Amino acid sequence: EVQLQASGGGLVQAGGSLRLSCAASGFPFDDYVIGWFRQAPGKEREALSCIKSDGSALYTDSVKGRFTISRDNAKNILYLQMNSLKPDDTAVYHCATDHWCGSSWDGNYDHWGQGTLVTVSS
């Protein structure tokens, strides 16, 4: 059974930082493209970032330069370092397995976990 458990969310002031983690199990982690998406109340899901097994990554424009995705294939853990947080970043953040991380990437997810809530106060 594929399991993806995100953690590390919380309340932070605008301009602050958080590091999210995602513990993965039930599938060959280092064979998969994985990534992060978020969903805020009343808004559509937003694909944030994807990362291939070799560490190459893509970001959506709204987080480029502020967020950094990384993975530890030995520990089956995915990370998202979030800096310069803004109130608009408030959402539930999910890690997920993705189909593709390259040209025309738009976040096509097969499996995801319950997510972790990030709240950024102004």
PDB file of C-alpha atoms in Angstrom:
ATOM      1  CA  GLU A   1       0.000   0.000   0.000  1.00  0.00           C
ATOM      2  CA  VAL A   2       1.374   3.387  -1.018  1.00  0.00           C
ATOM      3  CA  GLN A   3       1.648   5.722   1.960  1.00  0.00           C
ATOM      4  CA  LEU A   4       2.750   9.349   1.922  1.00  0.00           C
ATOM      5  CA  GLN A   5       2.719  11.217   5.210  1.00  0.00           C
ATOM      6  CA  ALA A   6       3.519  14.907   5.217  1.00  0.00           C
ATOM      7  CA  SER A   7       4.599  16.727   8.362  1.00  0.00           C
ATOM      8  CA  GLY A   8       6.233  19.935   9.490  1.00  0.00           C
ATOM      9  CA  GLY A   9       3.442  22.411   8.927  1.00  0.00           C
ATOM     10  CA  GLY A  10       2.450  25.042  11.436  1.00  0.00           C
ATOM     11  CA  LEU A  11       1.885  28.716  12.054  1.00  0.00           C
ATOM     12  CA  VAL A  12       4.587  31.115  10.897  1.00  0.00           C
ATOM     13  CA  GLN A  13       4.801  34.856  10.382  1.00  0.00           C
ATOM     14  CA  ALA A  14       5.176  36.338   6.919  1.00  0.00           C
ATOM     15  CA  GLY A  15       8.813  36.257   5.887  1.00  0.00           C
ATOM     16  CA  GLY A  16       9.504  33.159   7.954  1.00  0.00           C
ATOM     17  CA  SER A  17      10.516  29.650   6.963  1.00  0.00           C
ATOM     18  CA  LEU A  18       9.284  26.106   7.381  1.00  0.00           C
ATOM     19  CA  ARG A  19      10.625  22.751   6.278  1.00  0.00           C
ATOM     20  CA  LEU A  20       8.114  20.101   5.333  1.00  0.00           C
ATOM     21  CA  SER A  21       8.927  16.402   5.278  1.00  0.00           C
ATOM     22  CA  CYS A  22       7.153  13.505   3.641  1.00  0.00           C
ATOM     23  CA  ALA A  23       7.738   9.923   4.696  1.00  0.00           C
ATOM     24  CA  ALA A  24       7.002   7.508   1.867  1.00  0.00           C
ATOM     25  CA  SER A  25       6.468   3.752   1.889  1.00  0.00           C
ATOM     26  CA  GLY A  26       4.865   0.955  -0.112  1.00  0.00           C
ATOM     27  CA  PHE A  27       6.531   1.669  -3.444  1.00  0.00           C
ATOM     28  CA  PRO A  28      10.067   1.862  -4.901  1.00  0.00           C
ATOM     29  CA  PHE A  29      10.709   5.438  -3.867  1.00  0.00           C
ATOM     30  CA  ASP A  30      13.819   6.035  -5.929  1.00  0.00           C
ATOM     31  CA  ASP A  31      12.048   4.926  -9.123  1.00  0.00           C
ATOM     32  CA  TYR A  32       9.347   7.577  -8.837  1.00  0.00           C
ATOM     33  CA  VAL A  33       8.908  11.211  -9.650  1.00  0.00           C
ATOM     34  CA  ILE A  34       7.437  12.810  -6.549  1.00  0.00           C
ATOM     35  CA  GLY A  35       6.379  16.287  -5.630  1.00  0.00           C
ATOM     36  CA  TRP A  36       4.307  18.707  -3.605  1.00  0.00           C
ATOM     37  CA  PHE A  37       0.995  20.374  -4.216  1.00  0.00           C
ATOM     38  CA  ARG A  38      -1.174  22.553  -2.008  1.00  0.00           C
ATOM     39  CA  GLN A  39      -4.812  23.372  -1.660  1.00  0.00           C
ATOM     40  CA  ALA A  40      -6.189  26.424   0.064  1.00  0.00           C
ATOM     41  CA  PRO A  41      -9.840  26.731   1.131  1.00  0.00           C
ATOM     42  CA  GLY A  42     -11.995  27.667  -1.838  1.00  0.00           C
ATOM     43  CA  LYS A  43      -9.126  27.394  -4.293  1.00  0.00           C
ATOM     44  CA  GLU A  44      -8.055  24.811  -6.832  1.00  0.00           C
ATOM     45  CA  ARG A  45      -5.183  22.454  -6.187  1.00  0.00           C
ATOM     46  CA  GLU A  46      -1.856  24.022  -7.128  1.00  0.00           C
ATOM     47  CA  ALA A  47       1.116  21.920  -8.216  1.00  0.00           C
ATOM     48  CA  LEU A  48       4.222  23.404  -6.567  1.00  0.00           C
ATOM     49  CA  SER A  49       7.221  21.299  -7.437  1.00  0.00           C
ATOM     50  CA  CYS A  50       8.395  17.944  -8.724  1.00  0.00           C
ATOM     51  CA  ILE A  51      11.675  16.087  -8.427  1.00  0.00           C
ATOM     52  CA  LYS A  52      13.136  13.175 -10.333  1.00  0.00           C
ATOM     53  CA  SER A  53      15.187  10.421  -8.790  1.00  0.00           C
ATOM     54  CA  ASP A  54      18.383  12.151  -9.888  1.00  0.00           C
ATOM     55  CA  GLY A  55      17.408  15.301  -8.018  1.00  0.00           C
ATOM     56  CA  SER A  56      16.468  17.450 -10.984  1.00  0.00           C
ATOM     57  CA  ALA A  57      13.443  19.546 -10.124  1.00  0.00           C
ATOM     58  CA  LEU A  58      10.869  21.998 -11.408  1.00  0.00           C
ATOM     59  CA  TYR A  59       8.848  24.687  -9.658  1.00  0.00           C
ATOM     60  CA  THR A  60       5.729  26.627 -10.371  1.00  0.00           C
ATOM     61  CA  ASP A  61       6.323  30.352 -10.775  1.00  0.00           C
ATOM     62  CA  SER A  62       4.619  31.338  -7.524  1.00  0.00           C
ATOM     63  CA  VAL A  63       7.232  29.526  -5.414  1.00  0.00           C
ATOM     64  CA  LYS A  64      10.304  29.652  -7.640  1.00  0.00           C
ATOM     65  CA  GLY A  65      13.246  31.133  -5.771  1.00  0.00           C
ATOM     66  CA  ARG A  66      11.534  30.719  -2.380  1.00  0.00           C
ATOM     67  CA  PHE A  67      10.903  26.971  -2.107  1.00  0.00           C
ATOM     68  CA  THR A  68      13.406  24.153  -2.566  1.00  0.00           C
ATOM     69  CA  ILE A  69      12.456  20.530  -3.039  1.00  0.00           C
ATOM     70  CA  SER A  70      14.833  17.697  -2.192  1.00  0.00           C
ATOM     71  CA  ARG A  71      14.733  13.981  -1.576  1.00  0.00           C
ATOM     72  CA  ASP A  72      16.674  11.385   0.357  1.00  0.00           C
ATOM     73  CA  ASN A  73      16.371   8.155  -1.596  1.00  0.00           C
ATOM     74  CA  ALA A  74      18.134   6.159   1.117  1.00  0.00           C
ATOM     75  CA  LYS A  75      15.539   7.177   3.717  1.00  0.00           C
ATOM     76  CA  ASN A  76      12.488   7.450   1.428  1.00  0.00           C
ATOM     77  CA  ILE A  77      11.871  11.036   2.505  1.00  0.00           C
ATOM     78  CA  LEU A  78      10.868  14.060   0.467  1.00  0.00           C
ATOM     79  CA  TYR A  79      11.443  17.606   1.709  1.00  0.00           C
ATOM     80  CA  LEU A  80      10.207  21.075   0.922  1.00  0.00           C
ATOM     81  CA  GLN A  81      12.159  24.000   2.320  1.00  0.00           C
ATOM     82  CA  MET A  82       9.945  27.070   2.266  1.00  0.00           C
ATOM     83  CA  ASN A  83      11.474  30.510   2.771  1.00  0.00           C
ATOM     84  CA  SER A  84      10.096  34.044   2.557  1.00  0.00           C
ATOM     85  CA  LEU A  85       6.627  32.761   3.272  1.00  0.00           C
ATOM     86  CA  LYS A  86       3.627  34.918   2.421  1.00  0.00           C
ATOM     87  CA  PRO A  87       0.021  34.848   3.657  1.00  0.00           C
ATOM     88  CA  ASP A  88      -0.954  33.555   0.201  1.00  0.00           C
ATOM     89  CA  ASP A  89       1.081  30.419   0.944  1.00  0.00           C
ATOM     90  CA  THR A  90      -1.476  29.398   3.553  1.00  0.00           C
ATOM     91  CA  ALA A  91      -2.823  25.984   2.524  1.00  0.00           C
ATOM     92  CA  VAL A  92      -2.733  22.276   3.190  1.00  0.00           C
ATOM     93  CA  TYR A  93       0.431  20.883   1.638  1.00  0.00           C
ATOM     94  CA  HIS A  94       0.497  17.374   0.227  1.00  0.00           C
ATOM     95  CA  CYS A  95       3.265  15.166  -1.100  1.00  0.00           C
ATOM     96  CA  ALA A  96       2.394  12.927  -4.000  1.00  0.00           C
ATOM     97  CA  THR A  97       3.690  10.592  -6.669  1.00  0.00           C
ATOM     98  CA  ASP A  98       3.724  12.319 -10.035  1.00  0.00           C
ATOM     99  CA  HIS A  99       3.768  11.065 -13.615  1.00  0.00           C
ATOM    100  CA  TRP A 100       6.268  13.458 -15.071  1.00  0.00           C
ATOM    101  CA  CYS A 101       8.766  16.143 -14.184  1.00  0.00           C
ATOM    102  CA  GLY A 102       9.812  17.797 -17.382  1.00  0.00           C
ATOM    103  CA  SER A 103       8.507  19.886 -20.232  1.00  0.00           C
ATOM    104  CA  SER A 104       4.816  20.698 -19.824  1.00  0.00           C
ATOM    105  CA  TRP A 105       4.770  19.432 -16.229  1.00  0.00           C
ATOM    106  CA  ASP A 106       1.458  20.299 -14.599  1.00  0.00           C
ATOM    107  CA  GLY A 107       1.136  17.858 -11.710  1.00  0.00           C
ATOM    108  CA  ASN A 108      -0.597  14.581 -12.591  1.00  0.00           C
ATOM    109  CA  TYR A 109      -0.798  12.718  -9.321  1.00  0.00           C
ATOM    110  CA  ASP A 110      -1.539   9.086  -8.567  1.00  0.00           C
ATOM    111  CA  HIS A 111      -1.155   8.899  -4.800  1.00  0.00           C
ATOM    112  CA  TRP A 112      -1.041  11.473  -2.023  1.00  0.00           C
ATOM    113  CA  GLY A 113      -1.390  11.674   1.714  1.00  0.00           C
ATOM    114  CA  GLN A 114      -3.553  13.743   4.048  1.00  0.00           C
ATOM    115  CA  GLY A 115      -1.262  16.735   4.038  1.00  0.00           C
ATOM    116  CA  THR A 116       0.022  19.194   6.580  1.00  0.00           C
ATOM    117  CA  LEU A 117      -1.437  22.644   7.248  1.00  0.00           C
ATOM    118  CA  VAL A 118       0.726  25.712   6.768  1.00  0.00           C
ATOM    119  CA  THR A 119      -0.643  29.000   8.050  1.00  0.00           C
ATOM    120  CA  VAL A 120       1.223  32.231   7.338  1.00  0.00           C
ATOM    121  CA  SER A 121       0.143  35.257   9.336  1.00  0.00           C
ATOM    122  CA  SER A 122       0.621  38.822   8.120  1.00  0.00           C
TER     123      SER A 122
END
